[in-house]
PDB file of C-alpha atoms in Angstrom:
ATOM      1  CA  UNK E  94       2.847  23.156  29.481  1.00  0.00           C
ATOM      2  CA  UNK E  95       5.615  22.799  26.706  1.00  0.00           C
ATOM      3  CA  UNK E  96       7.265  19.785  25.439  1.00  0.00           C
ATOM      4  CA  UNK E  97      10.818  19.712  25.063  1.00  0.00           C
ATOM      5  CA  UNK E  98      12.256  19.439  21.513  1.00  0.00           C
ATOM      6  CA  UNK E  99      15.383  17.745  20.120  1.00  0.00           C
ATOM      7  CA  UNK E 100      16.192  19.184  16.801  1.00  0.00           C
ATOM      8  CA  UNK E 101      19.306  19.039  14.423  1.00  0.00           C
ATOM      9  CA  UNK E 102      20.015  19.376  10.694  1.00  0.00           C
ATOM     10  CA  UNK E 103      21.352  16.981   7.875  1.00  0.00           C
ATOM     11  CA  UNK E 104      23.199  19.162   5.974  1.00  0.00           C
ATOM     12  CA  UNK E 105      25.007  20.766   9.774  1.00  0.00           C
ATOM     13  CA  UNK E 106      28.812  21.483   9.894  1.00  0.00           C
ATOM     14  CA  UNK E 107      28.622  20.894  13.497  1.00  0.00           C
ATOM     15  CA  UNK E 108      29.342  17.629  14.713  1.00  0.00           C
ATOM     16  CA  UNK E 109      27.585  15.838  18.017  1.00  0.00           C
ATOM     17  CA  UNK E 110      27.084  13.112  19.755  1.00  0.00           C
ATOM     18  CA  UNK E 111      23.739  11.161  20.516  1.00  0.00           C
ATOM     19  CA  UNK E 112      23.415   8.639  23.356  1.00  0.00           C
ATOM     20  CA  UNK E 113      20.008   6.653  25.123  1.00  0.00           C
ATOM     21  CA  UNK E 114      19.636  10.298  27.154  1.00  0.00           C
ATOM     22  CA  UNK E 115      19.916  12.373  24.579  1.00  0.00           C
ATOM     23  CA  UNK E 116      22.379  15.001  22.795  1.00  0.00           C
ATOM     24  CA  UNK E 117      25.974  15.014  24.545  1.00  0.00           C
ATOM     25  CA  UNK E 118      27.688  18.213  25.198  1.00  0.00           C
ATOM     26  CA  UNK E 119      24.421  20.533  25.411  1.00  0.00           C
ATOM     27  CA  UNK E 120      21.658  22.030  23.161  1.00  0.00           C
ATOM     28  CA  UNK E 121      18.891  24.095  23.818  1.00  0.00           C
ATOM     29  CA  UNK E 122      15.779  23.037  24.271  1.00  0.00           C
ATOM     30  CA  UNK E 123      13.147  25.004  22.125  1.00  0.00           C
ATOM     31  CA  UNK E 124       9.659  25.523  22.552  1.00  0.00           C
ATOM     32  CA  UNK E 125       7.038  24.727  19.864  1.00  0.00           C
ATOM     33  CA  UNK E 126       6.720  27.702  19.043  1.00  0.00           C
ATOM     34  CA  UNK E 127      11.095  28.082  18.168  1.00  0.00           C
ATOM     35  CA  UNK E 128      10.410  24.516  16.725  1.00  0.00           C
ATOM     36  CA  UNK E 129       8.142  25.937  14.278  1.00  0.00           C
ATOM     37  CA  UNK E 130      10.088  28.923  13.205  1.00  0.00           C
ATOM     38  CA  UNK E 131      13.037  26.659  12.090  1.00  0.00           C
ATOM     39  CA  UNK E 132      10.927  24.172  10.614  1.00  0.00           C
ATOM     40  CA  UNK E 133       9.746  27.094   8.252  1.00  0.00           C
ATOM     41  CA  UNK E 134      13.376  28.467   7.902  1.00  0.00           C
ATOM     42  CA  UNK E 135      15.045  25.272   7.007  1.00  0.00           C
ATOM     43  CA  UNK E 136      12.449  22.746   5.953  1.00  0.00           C
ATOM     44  CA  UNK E 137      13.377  19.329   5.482  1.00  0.00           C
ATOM     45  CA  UNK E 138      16.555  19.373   6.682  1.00  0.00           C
ATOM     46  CA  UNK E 139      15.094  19.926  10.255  1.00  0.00           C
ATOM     47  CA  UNK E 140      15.906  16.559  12.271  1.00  0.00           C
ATOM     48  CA  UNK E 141      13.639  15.928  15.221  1.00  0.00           C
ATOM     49  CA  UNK E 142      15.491  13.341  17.717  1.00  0.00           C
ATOM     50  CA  UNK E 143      12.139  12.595  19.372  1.00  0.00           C
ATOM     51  CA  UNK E 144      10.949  10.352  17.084  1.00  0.00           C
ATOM     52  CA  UNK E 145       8.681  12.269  15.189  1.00  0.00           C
ATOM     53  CA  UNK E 146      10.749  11.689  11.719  1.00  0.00           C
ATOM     54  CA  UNK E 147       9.914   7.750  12.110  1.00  0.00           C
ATOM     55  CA  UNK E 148       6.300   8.423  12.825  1.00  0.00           C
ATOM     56  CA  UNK E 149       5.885  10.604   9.598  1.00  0.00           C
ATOM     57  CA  UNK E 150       8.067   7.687   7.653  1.00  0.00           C
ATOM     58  CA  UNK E 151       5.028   5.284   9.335  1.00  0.00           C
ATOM     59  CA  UNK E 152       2.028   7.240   7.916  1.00  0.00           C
ATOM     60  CA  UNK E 153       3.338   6.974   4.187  1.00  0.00           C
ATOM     61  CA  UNK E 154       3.367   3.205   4.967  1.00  0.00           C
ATOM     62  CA  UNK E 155       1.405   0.709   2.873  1.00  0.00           C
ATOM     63  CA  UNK E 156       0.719  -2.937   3.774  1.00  0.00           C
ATOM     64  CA  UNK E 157      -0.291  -5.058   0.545  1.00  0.00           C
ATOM     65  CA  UNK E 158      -2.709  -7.371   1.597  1.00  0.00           C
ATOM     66  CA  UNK E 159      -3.693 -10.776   0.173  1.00  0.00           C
ATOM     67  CA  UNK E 160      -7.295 -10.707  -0.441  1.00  0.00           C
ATOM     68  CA  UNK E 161      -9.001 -14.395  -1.306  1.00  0.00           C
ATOM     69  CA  UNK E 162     -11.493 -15.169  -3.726  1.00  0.00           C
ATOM     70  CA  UNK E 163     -13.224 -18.806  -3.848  1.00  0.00           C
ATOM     71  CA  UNK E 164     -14.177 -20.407  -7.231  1.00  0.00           C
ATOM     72  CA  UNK E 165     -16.691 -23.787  -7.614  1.00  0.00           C
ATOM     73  CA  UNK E 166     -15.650 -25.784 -10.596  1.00  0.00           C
ATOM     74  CA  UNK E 167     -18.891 -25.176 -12.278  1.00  0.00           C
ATOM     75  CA  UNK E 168     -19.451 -21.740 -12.027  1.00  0.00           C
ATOM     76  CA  UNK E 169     -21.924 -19.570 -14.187  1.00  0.00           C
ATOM     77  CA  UNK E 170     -20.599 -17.349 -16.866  1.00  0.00           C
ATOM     78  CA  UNK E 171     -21.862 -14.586 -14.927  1.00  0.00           C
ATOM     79  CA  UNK E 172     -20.442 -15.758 -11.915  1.00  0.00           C
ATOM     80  CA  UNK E 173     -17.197 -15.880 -13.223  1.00  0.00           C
ATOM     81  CA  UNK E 174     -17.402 -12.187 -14.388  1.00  0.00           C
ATOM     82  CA  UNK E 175     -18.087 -11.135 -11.097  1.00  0.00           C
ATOM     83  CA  UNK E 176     -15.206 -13.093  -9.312  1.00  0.00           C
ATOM     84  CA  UNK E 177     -13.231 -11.687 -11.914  1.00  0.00           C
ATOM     85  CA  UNK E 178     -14.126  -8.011 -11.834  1.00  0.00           C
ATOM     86  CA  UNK E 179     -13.569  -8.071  -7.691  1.00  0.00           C
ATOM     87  CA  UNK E 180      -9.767  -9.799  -8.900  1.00  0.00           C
ATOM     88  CA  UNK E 181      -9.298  -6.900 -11.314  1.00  0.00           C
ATOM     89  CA  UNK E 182     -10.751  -4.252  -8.823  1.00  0.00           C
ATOM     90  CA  UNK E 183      -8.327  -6.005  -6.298  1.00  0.00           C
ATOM     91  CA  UNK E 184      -5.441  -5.770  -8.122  1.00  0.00           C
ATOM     92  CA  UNK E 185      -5.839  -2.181  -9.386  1.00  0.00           C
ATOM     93  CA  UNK E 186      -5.644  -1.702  -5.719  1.00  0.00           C
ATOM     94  CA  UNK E 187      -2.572  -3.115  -5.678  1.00  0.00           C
ATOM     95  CA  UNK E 188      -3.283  -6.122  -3.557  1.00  0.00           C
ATOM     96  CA  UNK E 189      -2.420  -9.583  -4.065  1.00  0.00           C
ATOM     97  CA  UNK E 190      -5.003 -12.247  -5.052  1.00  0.00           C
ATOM     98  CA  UNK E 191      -5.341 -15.857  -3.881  1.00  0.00           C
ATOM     99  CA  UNK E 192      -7.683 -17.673  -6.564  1.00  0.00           C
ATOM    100  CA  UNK E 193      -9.176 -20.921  -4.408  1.00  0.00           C
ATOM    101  CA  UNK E 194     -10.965 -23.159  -7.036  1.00  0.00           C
ATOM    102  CA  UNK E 195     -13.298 -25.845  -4.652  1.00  0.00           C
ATOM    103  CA  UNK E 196     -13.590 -29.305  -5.558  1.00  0.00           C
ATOM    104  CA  UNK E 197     -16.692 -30.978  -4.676  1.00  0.00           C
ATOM    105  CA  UNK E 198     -16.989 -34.971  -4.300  1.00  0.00           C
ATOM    106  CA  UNK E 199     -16.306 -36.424  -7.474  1.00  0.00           C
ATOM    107  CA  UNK E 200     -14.725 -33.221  -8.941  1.00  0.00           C
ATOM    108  CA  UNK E 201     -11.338 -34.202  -7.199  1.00  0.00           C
ATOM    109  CA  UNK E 202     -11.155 -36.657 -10.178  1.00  0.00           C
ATOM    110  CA  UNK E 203     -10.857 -33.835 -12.206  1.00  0.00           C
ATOM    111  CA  UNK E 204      -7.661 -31.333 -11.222  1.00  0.00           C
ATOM    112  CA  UNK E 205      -7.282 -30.363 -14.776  1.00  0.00           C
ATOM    113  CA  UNK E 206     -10.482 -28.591 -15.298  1.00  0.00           C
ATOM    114  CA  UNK E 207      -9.726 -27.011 -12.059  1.00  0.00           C
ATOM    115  CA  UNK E 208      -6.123 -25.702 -13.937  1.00  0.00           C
ATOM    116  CA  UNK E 209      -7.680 -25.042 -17.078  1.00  0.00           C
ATOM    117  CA  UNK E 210     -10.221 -22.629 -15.264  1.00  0.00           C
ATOM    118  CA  UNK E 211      -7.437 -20.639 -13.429  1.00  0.00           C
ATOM    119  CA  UNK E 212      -5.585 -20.401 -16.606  1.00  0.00           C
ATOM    120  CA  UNK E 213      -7.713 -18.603 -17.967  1.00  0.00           C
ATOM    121  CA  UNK E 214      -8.365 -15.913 -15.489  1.00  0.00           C
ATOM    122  CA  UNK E 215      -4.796 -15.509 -15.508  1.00  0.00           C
ATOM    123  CA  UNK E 216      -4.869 -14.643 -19.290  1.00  0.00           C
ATOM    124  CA  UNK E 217      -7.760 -12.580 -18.453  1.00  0.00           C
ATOM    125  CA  UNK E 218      -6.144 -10.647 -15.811  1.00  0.00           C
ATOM    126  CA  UNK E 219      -2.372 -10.129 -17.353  1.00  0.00           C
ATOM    127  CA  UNK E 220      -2.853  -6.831 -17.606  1.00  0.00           C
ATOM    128  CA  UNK E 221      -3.444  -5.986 -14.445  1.00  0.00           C
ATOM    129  CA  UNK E 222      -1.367  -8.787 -12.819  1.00  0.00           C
ATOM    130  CA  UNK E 223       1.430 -11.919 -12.979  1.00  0.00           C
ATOM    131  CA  UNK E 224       1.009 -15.262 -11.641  1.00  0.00           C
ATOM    132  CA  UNK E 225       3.517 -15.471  -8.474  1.00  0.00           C
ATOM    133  CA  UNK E 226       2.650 -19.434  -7.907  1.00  0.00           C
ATOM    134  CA  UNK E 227       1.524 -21.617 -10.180  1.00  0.00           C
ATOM    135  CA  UNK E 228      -2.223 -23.434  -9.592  1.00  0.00           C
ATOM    136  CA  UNK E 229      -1.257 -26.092  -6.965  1.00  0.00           C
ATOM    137  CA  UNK E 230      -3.215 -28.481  -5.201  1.00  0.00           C
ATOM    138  CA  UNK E 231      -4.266 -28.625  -1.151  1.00  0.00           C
ATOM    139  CA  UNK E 232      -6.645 -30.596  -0.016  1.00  0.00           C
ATOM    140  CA  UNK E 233     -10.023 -30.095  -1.401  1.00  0.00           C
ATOM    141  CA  UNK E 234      -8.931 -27.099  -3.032  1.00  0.00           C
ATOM    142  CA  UNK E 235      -6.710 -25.598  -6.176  1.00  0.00           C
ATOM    143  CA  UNK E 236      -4.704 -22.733  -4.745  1.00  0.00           C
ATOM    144  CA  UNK E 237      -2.863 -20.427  -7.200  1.00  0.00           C
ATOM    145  CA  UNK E 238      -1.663 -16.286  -5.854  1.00  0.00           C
ATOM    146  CA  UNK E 239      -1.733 -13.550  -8.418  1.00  0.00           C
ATOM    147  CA  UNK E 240       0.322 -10.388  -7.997  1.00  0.00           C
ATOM    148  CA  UNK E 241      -0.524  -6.996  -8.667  1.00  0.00           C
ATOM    149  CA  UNK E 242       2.009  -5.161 -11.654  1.00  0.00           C
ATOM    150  CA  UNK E 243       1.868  -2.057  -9.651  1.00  0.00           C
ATOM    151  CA  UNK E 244       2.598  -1.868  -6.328  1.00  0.00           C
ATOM    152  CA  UNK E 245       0.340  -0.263  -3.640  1.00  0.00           C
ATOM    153  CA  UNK E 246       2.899   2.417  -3.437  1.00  0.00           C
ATOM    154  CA  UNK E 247       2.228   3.725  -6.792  1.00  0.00           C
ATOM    155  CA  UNK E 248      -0.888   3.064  -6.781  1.00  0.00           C
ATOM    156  CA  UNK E 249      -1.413   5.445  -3.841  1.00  0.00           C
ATOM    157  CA  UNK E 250       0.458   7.934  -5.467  1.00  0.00           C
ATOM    158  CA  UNK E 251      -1.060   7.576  -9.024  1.00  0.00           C
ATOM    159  CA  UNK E 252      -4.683   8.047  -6.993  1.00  0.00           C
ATOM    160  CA  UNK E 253      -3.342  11.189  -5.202  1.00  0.00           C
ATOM    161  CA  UNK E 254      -2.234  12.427  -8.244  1.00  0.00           C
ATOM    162  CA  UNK E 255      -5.312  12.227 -10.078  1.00  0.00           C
ATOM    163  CA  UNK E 256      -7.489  13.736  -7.076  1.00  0.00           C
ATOM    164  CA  UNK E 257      -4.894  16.931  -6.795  1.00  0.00           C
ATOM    165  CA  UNK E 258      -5.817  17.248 -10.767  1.00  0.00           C
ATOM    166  CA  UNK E 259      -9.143  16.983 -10.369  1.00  0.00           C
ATOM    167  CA  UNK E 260      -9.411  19.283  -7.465  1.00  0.00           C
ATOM    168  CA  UNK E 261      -7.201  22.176  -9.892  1.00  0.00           C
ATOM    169  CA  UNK E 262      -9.793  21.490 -13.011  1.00  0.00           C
ATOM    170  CA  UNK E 263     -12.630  22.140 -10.556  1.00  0.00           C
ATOM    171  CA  UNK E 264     -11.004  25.370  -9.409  1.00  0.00           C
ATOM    172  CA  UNK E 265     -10.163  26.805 -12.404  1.00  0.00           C
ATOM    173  CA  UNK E 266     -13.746  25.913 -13.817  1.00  0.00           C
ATOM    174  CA  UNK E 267     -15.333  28.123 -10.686  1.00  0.00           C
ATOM    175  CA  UNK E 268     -13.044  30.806 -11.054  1.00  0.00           C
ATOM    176  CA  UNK E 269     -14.325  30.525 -15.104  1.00  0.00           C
ATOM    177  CA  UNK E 270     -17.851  30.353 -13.985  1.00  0.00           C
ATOM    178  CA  UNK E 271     -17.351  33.640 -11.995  1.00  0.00           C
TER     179      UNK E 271
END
């Protein structure tokens, strides 16, 4: 059983028209195994009119997600390196980061030590990311979102990269070895 293939090409002097049932004026259908022969004559110029050019564009997709990380006002210096190295390891990912500072009873007296506190993570993470919104209060809690300088985009890319590298250094150091 063989589906049927719509194909075309970008860089085509020949002119047609596309409607809801398909090419107007004719076409040949192809079997996979014509599909595959063009594909490796012509390359990326090959069209497919079956969809299958939007569902490659949908596996290169990223989604940046906002990840949330909850603060008490009197946290341990330890703590607070923790919280801070999941922000960092967030944001190298490329993610966004909603800091939540909690204020307990009494400590909603207080906002400023909840502002000073998210200050300075923010100094402490500039490298690595920009305040979008400034701290803000809601409710019980401080709210403030930090975004990532890269995007997850390059990120991904950067990460591929650095894996195709690695994979060539560990081939030519077996072929060495031999």
């Amino acid at each position: 059983k063989h589906r049927r293939e719509l194909v075309g090409f970008q860089n085509s002097d020949d002119e047609f028209d596309v409607d809801e049932n398909g090419v107007i004026g004719g076409g040949t259908h192809l079997k996979p195994k014509q599909v595959h022969e063009l594909i490796e004559k012509f390359g990326d110029d090959v069209i497919f009119f079956d969809g299958r050019n939007e569902h490659e564009a949908r596996k290169n997709q990223v989604n940046t997600i906002l990840k949330t990380v909850r603060f008490g006002l009197k946290i341990d210096a330890h703590d607070y390196g923790t919280k801070r190295g999941q922000i960092e390891k967030f944001l190298k990912a490329g993610d966004k980061v909603k800091v939540m500072v909690v204020f307990r009873g009494r400590e909603q007296s207080r906002p400023e030590m909840g502002i000073t506190l998210l200050k300075k993570l923010a100094e402490e993470v500039n490298t690595l990311g920009s305040v979008e919104s400034n701290p803000s209060i809601d409710g019980r809690n401080m709210v403030m979102v930090i975004g990532p300088l890269k995007s997850k985009v390059e990120v991904k890319a950067e990460t591929k990269k650095a894996a195709e590298k690695s994979a060539v250094k560990q081939e030519s150091s077996a072929k060495a070895a031999e």
